[in-house]
Amino acid sequence: MARSNKKRRRQSSPQEEVVNQRNQPNPNSDEDEDEADSPTPSATPGENDTPDDERLAHAIRLSENQISAAYASYLAPKLSKQLDKFKRRMIAWECKLCGRSINRPANDRSCSNLLTHAGRCHKKHSAASGNKTLASVGVSGTGDIDPREVLQRCAIWCAERAK
């Protein structure tokens, strides 16, 4: 006869039933409410309970030492009014190019958000200053007309000539 794959259910003794009932939570008990109010280990800041001044001093040292190239694009950091998830003030890094403040949690060791903003800001400012004129392309007698304005100027010229 073939053996069944089903596991047999173990019969519990009366003593085990009493122990199991003790370990199960009682829905009418007040003990669970006290446990719900206590902070969970993942929500506590842990070792980073340093005051705002110390965290700011650390950020200023990072800025002065410029261990990473990310800090070269920013002015000296300041304490921000924005709070992180632990209700502590964040560190604000002000961009040298656009003047925008980038908030960064003080316990965050990654500077990827600073690098990302700096890269975008440099690209935006270099693209704005790199506009070509028609004269630089080889068209003479046009003055300082941006090549992107040519179609608009042609439409205006055609409309004026049609009158």
mmCIF file of C-alpha atoms in Angstrom:
data_model
loop_
_atom_site.group_PDB
_atom_site.id
_atom_site.type_symbol
_atom_site.label_atom_id
_atom_site.label_comp_id
_atom_site.label_asym_id
_atom_site.label_seq_id
_atom_site.Cartn_x
_atom_site.Cartn_y
_atom_site.Cartn_z
ATOM 1 C CA MET A 1 0.000 0.000 0.000
ATOM 2 C CA ALA A 2 1.290 3.467 -0.892
ATOM 3 C CA ARG A 3 2.210 5.809 1.851
ATOM 4 C CA SER A 4 0.234 9.047 2.141
ATOM 5 C CA ASN A 5 2.055 12.387 1.795
ATOM 6 C CA LYS A 6 -0.165 13.921 4.418
ATOM 7 C CA LYS A 7 1.378 14.440 7.811
ATOM 8 C CA ARG A 8 -0.487 13.076 10.731
ATOM 9 C CA ARG A 9 -1.782 15.585 13.159
ATOM 10 C CA ARG A 10 -0.267 15.244 16.563
ATOM 11 C CA GLN A 11 -2.731 15.009 19.370
ATOM 12 C CA SER A 12 -1.979 17.517 22.088
ATOM 13 C CA SER A 13 -2.172 16.652 25.714
ATOM 14 C CA PRO A 14 -4.323 18.701 28.120
ATOM 15 C CA GLN A 15 -1.157 20.218 29.652
ATOM 16 C CA GLU A 16 0.028 21.519 26.249
ATOM 17 C CA GLU A 17 -3.361 23.121 25.639
ATOM 18 C CA VAL A 18 -3.071 25.089 28.909
ATOM 19 C CA VAL A 19 0.441 26.297 27.965
ATOM 20 C CA ASN A 20 -0.743 27.307 24.472
ATOM 21 C CA GLN A 21 -3.630 29.304 25.920
ATOM 22 C CA ARG A 22 -1.241 31.234 28.181
ATOM 23 C CA ASN A 23 1.022 32.164 25.250
ATOM 24 C CA GLN A 24 -1.847 33.430 23.094
ATOM 25 C CA PRO A 25 -2.696 37.145 23.395
ATOM 26 C CA ASN A 26 -5.868 38.075 25.157
ATOM 27 C CA PRO A 27 -7.908 40.586 23.109
ATOM 28 C CA ASN A 28 -9.353 42.123 26.294
ATOM 29 C CA SER A 29 -5.966 42.655 27.920
ATOM 30 C CA ASP A 30 -4.391 46.108 28.446
ATOM 31 C CA GLU A 31 -0.839 44.751 28.063
ATOM 32 C CA ASP A 32 -0.868 45.019 24.255
ATOM 33 C CA GLU A 33 -1.705 48.724 24.398
ATOM 34 C CA ASP A 34 1.437 49.452 26.423
ATOM 35 C CA GLU A 35 3.586 47.560 23.927
ATOM 36 C CA ALA A 36 2.063 49.414 20.965
ATOM 37 C CA ASP A 37 3.095 52.784 22.408
ATOM 38 C CA SER A 38 6.758 51.849 22.785
ATOM 39 C CA PRO A 39 9.014 52.649 19.813
ATOM 40 C CA THR A 40 10.149 49.766 17.662
ATOM 41 C CA PRO A 41 13.880 49.151 17.291
ATOM 42 C CA SER A 42 13.816 50.044 13.570
ATOM 43 C CA ALA A 43 12.266 53.458 14.241
ATOM 44 C CA THR A 44 14.796 54.627 16.803
ATOM 45 C CA PRO A 45 17.798 56.653 15.667
ATOM 46 C CA GLY A 46 20.203 54.428 17.610
ATOM 47 C CA GLU A 47 23.771 55.640 17.863
ATOM 48 C CA ASN A 48 23.100 58.910 16.022
ATOM 49 C CA ASP A 49 21.662 60.802 19.013
ATOM 50 C CA THR A 50 24.160 63.623 18.606
ATOM 51 C CA PRO A 51 22.987 67.213 19.009
ATOM 52 C CA ASP A 52 22.355 69.398 15.977
ATOM 53 C CA ASP A 53 25.473 71.490 16.633
ATOM 54 C CA GLU A 54 27.759 68.449 16.559
ATOM 55 C CA ARG A 55 26.225 67.160 13.341
ATOM 56 C CA LEU A 56 26.583 70.601 11.754
ATOM 57 C CA ALA A 57 30.222 70.799 12.867
ATOM 58 C CA HIS A 58 30.831 67.404 11.268
ATOM 59 C CA ALA A 59 29.233 68.589 8.005
ATOM 60 C CA ILE A 60 31.378 71.743 8.032
ATOM 61 C CA ARG A 61 34.510 69.601 8.497
ATOM 62 C CA LEU A 62 33.429 67.494 5.493
ATOM 63 C CA SER A 63 32.954 70.642 3.449
ATOM 64 C CA GLU A 64 36.359 72.051 4.390
ATOM 65 C CA ASN A 65 38.244 68.779 3.853
ATOM 66 C CA GLN A 66 36.383 68.035 0.598
ATOM 67 C CA ILE A 67 36.974 64.311 0.830
ATOM 68 C CA SER A 68 34.446 63.890 -1.982
ATOM 69 C CA ALA A 69 34.220 66.073 -5.085
ATOM 70 C CA ALA A 70 30.527 66.527 -4.276
ATOM 71 C CA TYR A 71 31.257 69.136 -1.616
ATOM 72 C CA ALA A 72 33.189 71.424 -4.012
ATOM 73 C CA SER A 73 29.949 72.578 -5.678
ATOM 74 C CA TYR A 74 28.358 73.740 -2.423
ATOM 75 C CA LEU A 75 28.796 76.547 0.082
ATOM 76 C CA ALA A 76 29.356 75.805 3.783
ATOM 77 C CA PRO A 77 26.443 73.782 5.199
ATOM 78 C CA LYS A 78 23.808 75.182 7.558
ATOM 79 C CA LEU A 79 21.104 73.705 9.742
ATOM 80 C CA SER A 80 17.870 73.425 7.802
ATOM 81 C CA LYS A 81 14.390 74.041 9.180
ATOM 82 C CA GLN A 82 13.268 70.750 7.628
ATOM 83 C CA LEU A 83 13.140 67.743 9.963
ATOM 84 C CA ASP A 84 14.112 64.167 9.182
ATOM 85 C CA LYS A 85 12.101 61.087 10.174
ATOM 86 C CA PHE A 86 13.580 61.192 13.684
ATOM 87 C CA LYS A 87 12.391 64.816 14.169
ATOM 88 C CA ARG A 88 15.940 66.173 13.963
ATOM 89 C CA ARG A 89 16.992 69.100 11.809
ATOM 90 C CA MET A 90 18.586 68.265 8.472
ATOM 91 C CA ILE A 91 21.762 69.761 7.023
ATOM 92 C CA ALA A 92 21.216 72.223 4.136
ATOM 93 C CA TRP A 93 23.882 72.428 1.423
ATOM 94 C CA GLU A 94 23.512 75.532 -0.791
ATOM 95 C CA CYS A 95 24.518 75.116 -4.442
ATOM 96 C CA LYS A 96 27.146 77.614 -5.658
ATOM 97 C CA LEU A 97 25.639 77.793 -9.174
ATOM 98 C CA CYS A 98 21.893 78.087 -8.634
ATOM 99 C CA GLY A 99 21.662 78.970 -4.917
ATOM 100 C CA ARG A 100 19.174 76.173 -4.196
ATOM 101 C CA SER A 101 19.438 74.402 -0.830
ATOM 102 C CA ILE A 102 19.732 70.626 -0.888
ATOM 103 C CA ASN A 103 18.573 69.071 2.391
ATOM 104 C CA ARG A 104 20.390 65.981 3.554
ATOM 105 C CA PRO A 105 19.822 63.952 6.724
ATOM 106 C CA ALA A 106 22.770 64.341 9.059
ATOM 107 C CA ASN A 107 23.149 60.596 9.555
ATOM 108 C CA ASP A 108 23.236 60.007 5.775
ATOM 109 C CA ARG A 109 26.789 59.132 4.728
ATOM 110 C CA SER A 110 25.928 59.016 1.012
ATOM 111 C CA CYS A 111 26.462 62.156 -1.046
ATOM 112 C CA SER A 112 24.699 60.866 -4.170
ATOM 113 C CA ASN A 113 21.927 63.471 -3.950
ATOM 114 C CA LEU A 114 24.565 66.216 -3.796
ATOM 115 C CA LEU A 115 26.437 64.747 -6.771
ATOM 116 C CA THR A 116 23.216 64.347 -8.771
ATOM 117 C CA HIS A 117 22.149 67.943 -8.219
ATOM 118 C CA ALA A 118 25.637 69.270 -8.980
ATOM 119 C CA GLY A 119 25.791 67.277 -12.222
ATOM 120 C CA ARG A 120 22.389 68.501 -13.384
ATOM 121 C CA CYS A 121 23.165 72.073 -12.385
ATOM 122 C CA HIS A 122 26.525 72.092 -14.231
ATOM 123 C CA LYS A 123 24.901 70.596 -17.330
ATOM 124 C CA LYS A 124 22.079 73.138 -17.274
ATOM 125 C CA HIS A 125 24.433 76.107 -16.903
ATOM 126 C CA SER A 126 26.893 74.891 -19.536
ATOM 127 C CA ALA A 127 24.054 74.305 -22.027
ATOM 128 C CA ALA A 128 22.687 77.808 -21.414
ATOM 129 C CA SER A 129 26.058 79.470 -21.988
ATOM 130 C CA GLY A 130 26.831 77.338 -25.055
ATOM 131 C CA ASN A 131 24.149 78.846 -27.329
ATOM 132 C CA LYS A 132 25.387 79.373 -30.854
ATOM 133 C CA THR A 133 24.625 82.367 -33.025
ATOM 134 C CA LEU A 134 24.072 82.235 -36.769
ATOM 135 C CA ALA A 135 27.357 84.072 -37.252
ATOM 136 C CA SER A 136 29.247 81.273 -35.471
ATOM 137 C CA VAL A 137 27.618 78.745 -37.799
ATOM 138 C CA GLY A 138 28.770 80.667 -40.889
ATOM 139 C CA VAL A 139 25.761 82.838 -41.793
ATOM 140 C CA SER A 140 26.811 86.464 -42.100
ATOM 141 C CA GLY A 141 24.808 89.679 -41.928
ATOM 142 C CA THR A 142 22.229 88.422 -39.429
ATOM 143 C CA GLY A 143 23.464 89.927 -36.196
ATOM 144 C CA ASP A 144 23.034 88.024 -32.939
ATOM 145 C CA ILE A 145 20.144 85.729 -33.840
ATOM 146 C CA ASP A 146 19.907 82.429 -32.020
ATOM 147 C CA PRO A 147 19.478 79.501 -34.482
ATOM 148 C CA ARG A 148 16.364 78.453 -32.554
ATOM 149 C CA GLU A 149 14.751 81.800 -33.403
ATOM 150 C CA VAL A 150 15.195 81.413 -37.174
ATOM 151 C CA LEU A 151 11.832 79.693 -37.768
ATOM 152 C CA GLN A 152 9.966 82.316 -35.756
ATOM 153 C CA ARG A 153 11.738 85.140 -37.594
ATOM 154 C CA CYS A 154 10.910 83.544 -40.952
ATOM 155 C CA ALA A 155 7.239 83.270 -40.007
ATOM 156 C CA ILE A 156 7.176 86.925 -38.910
ATOM 157 C CA TRP A 157 8.964 88.022 -42.099
ATOM 158 C CA CYS A 158 6.527 86.060 -44.310
ATOM 159 C CA ALA A 159 3.516 87.492 -42.464
ATOM 160 C CA GLU A 160 4.804 91.066 -42.865
ATOM 161 C CA ARG A 161 5.551 90.583 -46.587
ATOM 162 C CA ALA A 162 2.105 89.116 -47.209
ATOM 163 C CA LYS A 163 0.414 92.348 -46.096
#
